[in-house]
Coordinates of C-alpha atoms in Angstrom, one line a residue:
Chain A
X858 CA 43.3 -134.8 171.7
X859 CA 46.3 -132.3 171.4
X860 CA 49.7 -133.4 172.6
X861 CA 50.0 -130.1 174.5
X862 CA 47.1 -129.6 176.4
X863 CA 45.6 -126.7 177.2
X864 CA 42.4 -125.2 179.2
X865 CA 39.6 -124.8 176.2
X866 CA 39.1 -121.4 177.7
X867 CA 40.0 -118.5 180.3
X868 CA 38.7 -115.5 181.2
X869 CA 39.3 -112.0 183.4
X870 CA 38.5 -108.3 183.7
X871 CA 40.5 -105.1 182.5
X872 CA 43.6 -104.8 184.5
X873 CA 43.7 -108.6 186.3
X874 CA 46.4 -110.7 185.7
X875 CA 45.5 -114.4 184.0
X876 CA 48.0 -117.5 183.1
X877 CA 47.4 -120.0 180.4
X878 CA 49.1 -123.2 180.8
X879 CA 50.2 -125.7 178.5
X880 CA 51.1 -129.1 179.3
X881 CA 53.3 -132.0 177.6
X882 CA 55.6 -134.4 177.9
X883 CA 59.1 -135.5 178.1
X884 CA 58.9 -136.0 173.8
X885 CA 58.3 -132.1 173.8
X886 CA 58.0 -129.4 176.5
X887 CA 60.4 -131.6 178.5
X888 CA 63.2 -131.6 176.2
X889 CA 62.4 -128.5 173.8
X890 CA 61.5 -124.9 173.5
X891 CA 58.3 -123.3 174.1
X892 CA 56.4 -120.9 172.0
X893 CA 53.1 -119.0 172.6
X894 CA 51.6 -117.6 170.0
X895 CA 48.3 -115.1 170.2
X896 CA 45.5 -114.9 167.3
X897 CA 42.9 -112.2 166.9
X898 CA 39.6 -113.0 165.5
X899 CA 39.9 -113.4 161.6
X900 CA 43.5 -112.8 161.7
X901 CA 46.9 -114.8 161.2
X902 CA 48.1 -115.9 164.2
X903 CA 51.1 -114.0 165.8
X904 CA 54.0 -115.2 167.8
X905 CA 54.2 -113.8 171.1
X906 CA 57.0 -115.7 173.1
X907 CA 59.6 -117.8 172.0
X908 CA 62.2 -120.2 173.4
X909 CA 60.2 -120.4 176.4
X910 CA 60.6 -116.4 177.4
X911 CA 61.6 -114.3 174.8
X912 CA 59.5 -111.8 173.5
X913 CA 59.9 -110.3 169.8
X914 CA 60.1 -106.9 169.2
X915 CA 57.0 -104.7 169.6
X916 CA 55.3 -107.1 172.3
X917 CA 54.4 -105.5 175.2
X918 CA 55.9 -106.3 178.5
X919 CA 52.9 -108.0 179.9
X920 CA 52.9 -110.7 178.0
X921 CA 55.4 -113.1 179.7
X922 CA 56.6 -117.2 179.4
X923 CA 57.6 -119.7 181.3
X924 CA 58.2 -123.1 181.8
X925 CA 58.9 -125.7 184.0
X926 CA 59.5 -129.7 184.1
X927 CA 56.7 -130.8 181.4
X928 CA 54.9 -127.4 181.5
X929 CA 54.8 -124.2 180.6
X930 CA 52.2 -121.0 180.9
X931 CA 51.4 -117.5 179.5
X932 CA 50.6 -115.2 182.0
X933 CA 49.2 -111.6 180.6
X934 CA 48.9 -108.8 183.7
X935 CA 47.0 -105.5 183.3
X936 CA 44.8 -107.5 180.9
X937 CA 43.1 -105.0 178.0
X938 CA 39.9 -105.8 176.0
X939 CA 42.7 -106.0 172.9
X940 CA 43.8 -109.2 174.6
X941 CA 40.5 -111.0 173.9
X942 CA 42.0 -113.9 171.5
X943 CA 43.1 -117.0 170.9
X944 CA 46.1 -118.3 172.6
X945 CA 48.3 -121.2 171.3
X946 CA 51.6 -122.7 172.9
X947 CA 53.6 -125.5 170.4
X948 CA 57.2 -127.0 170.7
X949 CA 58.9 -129.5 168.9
X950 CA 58.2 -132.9 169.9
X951 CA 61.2 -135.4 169.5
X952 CA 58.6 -138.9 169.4
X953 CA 56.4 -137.3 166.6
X954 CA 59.6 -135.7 164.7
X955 CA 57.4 -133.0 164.2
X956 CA 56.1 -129.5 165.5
X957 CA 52.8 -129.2 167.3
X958 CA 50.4 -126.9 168.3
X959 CA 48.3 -126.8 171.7
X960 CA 44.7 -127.0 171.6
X961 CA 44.5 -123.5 172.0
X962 CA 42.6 -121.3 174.9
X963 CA 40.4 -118.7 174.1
X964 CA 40.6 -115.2 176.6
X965 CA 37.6 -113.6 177.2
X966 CA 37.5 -110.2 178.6
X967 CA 35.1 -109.4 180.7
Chain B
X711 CA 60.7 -106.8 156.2
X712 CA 59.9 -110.4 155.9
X713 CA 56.6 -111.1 154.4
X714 CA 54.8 -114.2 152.9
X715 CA 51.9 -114.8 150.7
X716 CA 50.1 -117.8 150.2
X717 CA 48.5 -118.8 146.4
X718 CA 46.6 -121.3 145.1
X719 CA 43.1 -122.8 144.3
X720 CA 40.2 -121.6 146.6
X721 CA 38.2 -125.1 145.8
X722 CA 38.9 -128.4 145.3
X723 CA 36.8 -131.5 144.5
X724 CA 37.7 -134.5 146.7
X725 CA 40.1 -136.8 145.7
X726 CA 41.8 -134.5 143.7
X727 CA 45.5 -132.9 144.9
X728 CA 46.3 -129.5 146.3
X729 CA 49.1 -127.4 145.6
X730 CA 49.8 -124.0 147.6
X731 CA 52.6 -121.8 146.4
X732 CA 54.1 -119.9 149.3
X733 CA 56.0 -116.6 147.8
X734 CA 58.3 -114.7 150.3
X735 CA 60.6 -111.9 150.8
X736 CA 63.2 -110.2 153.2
X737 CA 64.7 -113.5 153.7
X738 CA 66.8 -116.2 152.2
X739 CA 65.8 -119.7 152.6
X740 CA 69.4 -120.7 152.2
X741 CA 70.4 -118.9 155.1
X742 CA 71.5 -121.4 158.3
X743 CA 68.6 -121.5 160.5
X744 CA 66.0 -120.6 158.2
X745 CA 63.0 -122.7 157.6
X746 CA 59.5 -122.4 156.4
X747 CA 56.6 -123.8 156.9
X748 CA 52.7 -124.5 156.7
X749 CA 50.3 -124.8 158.8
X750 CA 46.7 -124.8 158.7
X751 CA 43.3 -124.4 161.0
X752 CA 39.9 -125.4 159.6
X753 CA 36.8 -123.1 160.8
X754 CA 36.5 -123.0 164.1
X755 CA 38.8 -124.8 165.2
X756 CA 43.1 -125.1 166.6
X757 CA 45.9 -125.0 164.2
X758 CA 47.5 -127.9 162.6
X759 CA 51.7 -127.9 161.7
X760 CA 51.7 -129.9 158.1
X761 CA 55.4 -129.3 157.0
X762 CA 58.4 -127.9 157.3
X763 CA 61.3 -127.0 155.1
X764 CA 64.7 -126.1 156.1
X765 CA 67.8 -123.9 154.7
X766 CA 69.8 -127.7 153.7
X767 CA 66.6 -129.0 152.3
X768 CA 66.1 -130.8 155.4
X769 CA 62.3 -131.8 155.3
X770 CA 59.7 -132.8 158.2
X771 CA 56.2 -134.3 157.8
X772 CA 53.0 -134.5 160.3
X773 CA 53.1 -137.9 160.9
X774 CA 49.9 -138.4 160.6
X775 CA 49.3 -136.4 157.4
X776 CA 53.3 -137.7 155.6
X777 CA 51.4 -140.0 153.2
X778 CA 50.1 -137.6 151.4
X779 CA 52.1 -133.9 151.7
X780 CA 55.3 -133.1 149.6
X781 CA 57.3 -129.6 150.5
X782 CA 59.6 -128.1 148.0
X783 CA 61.9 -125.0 147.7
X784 CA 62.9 -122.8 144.9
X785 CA 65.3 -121.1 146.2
X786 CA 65.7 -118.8 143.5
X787 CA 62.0 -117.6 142.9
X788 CA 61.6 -117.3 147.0
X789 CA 59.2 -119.7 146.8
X790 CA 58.3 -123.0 148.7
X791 CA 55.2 -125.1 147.4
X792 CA 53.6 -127.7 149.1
X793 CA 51.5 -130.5 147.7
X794 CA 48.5 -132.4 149.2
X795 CA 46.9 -135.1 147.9
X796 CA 44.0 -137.1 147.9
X797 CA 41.7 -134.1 149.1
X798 CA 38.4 -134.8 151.6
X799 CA 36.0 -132.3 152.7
X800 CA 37.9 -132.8 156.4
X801 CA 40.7 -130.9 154.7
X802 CA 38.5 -127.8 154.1
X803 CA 40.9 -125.1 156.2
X804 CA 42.8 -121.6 156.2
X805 CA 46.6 -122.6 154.7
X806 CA 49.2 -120.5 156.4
X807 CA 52.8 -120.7 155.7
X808 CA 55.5 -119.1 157.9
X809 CA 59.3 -118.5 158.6
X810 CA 60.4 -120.5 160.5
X811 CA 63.9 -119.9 163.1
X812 CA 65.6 -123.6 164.0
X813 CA 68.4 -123.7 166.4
X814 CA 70.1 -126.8 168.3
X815 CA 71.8 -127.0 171.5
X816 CA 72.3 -128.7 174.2
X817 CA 70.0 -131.7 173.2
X818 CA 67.3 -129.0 172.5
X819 CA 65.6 -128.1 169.4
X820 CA 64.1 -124.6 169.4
X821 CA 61.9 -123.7 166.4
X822 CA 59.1 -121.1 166.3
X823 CA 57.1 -119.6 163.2
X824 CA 58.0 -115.8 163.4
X825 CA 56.1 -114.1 160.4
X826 CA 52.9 -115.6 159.0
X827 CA 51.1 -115.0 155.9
X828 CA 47.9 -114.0 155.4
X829 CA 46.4 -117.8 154.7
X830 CA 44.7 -118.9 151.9
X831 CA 40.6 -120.2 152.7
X832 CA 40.7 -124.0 150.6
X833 CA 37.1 -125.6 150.6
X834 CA 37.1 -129.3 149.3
X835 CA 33.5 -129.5 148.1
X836 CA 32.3 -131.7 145.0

């Protein structure tokens, strides 16, 4: 069991808007940074938000982050059949003195 | 542009030790902030952080996997290699390695794997 948890899967149609949430603890989402990070089939994974909201250069605007308390999510509006992937949040967690990696969730479009 | 490249031996027999060389450019890992690491997702299934290396040296272990991972830089040759031993068909995965940004404030540690490389398929079979 992951130390961030998150929904095994999640699923909409062309356009909707979905959120993927992630949650944690004091150890990490509490006390550090978020980041969510977006894998197409067969590929490398790619980061999509960072320090909880930030997205890097060349990201569309419809990817967005938050986070609040112990939890954060990934919310994707006017949702595209390119979006069907895996999505994985991680932060740093202060108890394990290491980095760590949500279970992830896998977006279907339908 | 920063890019990585993973190397190293598509199979290994169990028991025996790994070693991935991870070969970058369009950064310096002696640059304040900088870090890389590896990470790695067998088939089918979520990624796992292993290691992580930072610009002073600075090195961090999964816990659960410390026992058995070493990480080292050359600064020099770009490089960063990382060593696992003891190998087991559970270890069968795609190695990634990444840059990695680190930055501290206000009680909060911010780090997040920006570029990736390709990963490397290693299949522990005897």
């Amino acid at each position: 069991q992951s130390v961030l948890t998150q929904p095994p899967s999640a699923s909409g149609t062309p356009g909707q808007r979905v959120t993927i949430s992630c949650s944690g603890s004091i150890s990490n989402i509490g006390s550090n940074t978020v980041n969510w990070y977006q894998q197409l089939p067969g590929t490398a994974p790619k980061l999509l938000i960072y320090t909880n909201v930030q997205r890097p250069s060349g990201v569309p605007d419809r990817f967005s982050g938050s986070k609040s308390g112990t939890s954060a999510s990934l919310a994707i509006s006017g949702l595209q059949s390119e979006d069907e992937a895996d999505y994985y949040c991680a932060a740093w967690d202060d108890n394990l003195n290491g980095f760590r990696f949500g279970g992830g969730t896998k977006l279907t479009v339908l | 542009q920063i890019t990585l490249k993973e190397s190293g031996p598509t199979l290994v027999k169990p028991t025996q030790t790994l070693t991935l060389t991870c070969t970058f450019s369009g950064f310096s890992l002696s640059t304040s902030g900088v870090g890389v690491g590896w990470i790695r997702q067998p088939p089918g299934k979520a990624l796992e952080w292993l290691a992580l290396i930072y610009w002073d040296d600075d090195k961090r272990y999964s816990p659960s996997l410390k026992s058995r991972l070493t990480i080292t830089k050359d600064t020099s040759k770009n490089q960063v290699v990382l060593t696992m031993t003891n190998m087991d068909p559970v270890d069968t995965a795609t190695y990634y390695c990444a840059h990695g940004r680190y930055s501290y404030g206000s009680f909060t540690i911010s780090i997040y794997f920006d570029y990736w490389g390709q990963g490397t398929l290693v299949t522990v079979s005897s």
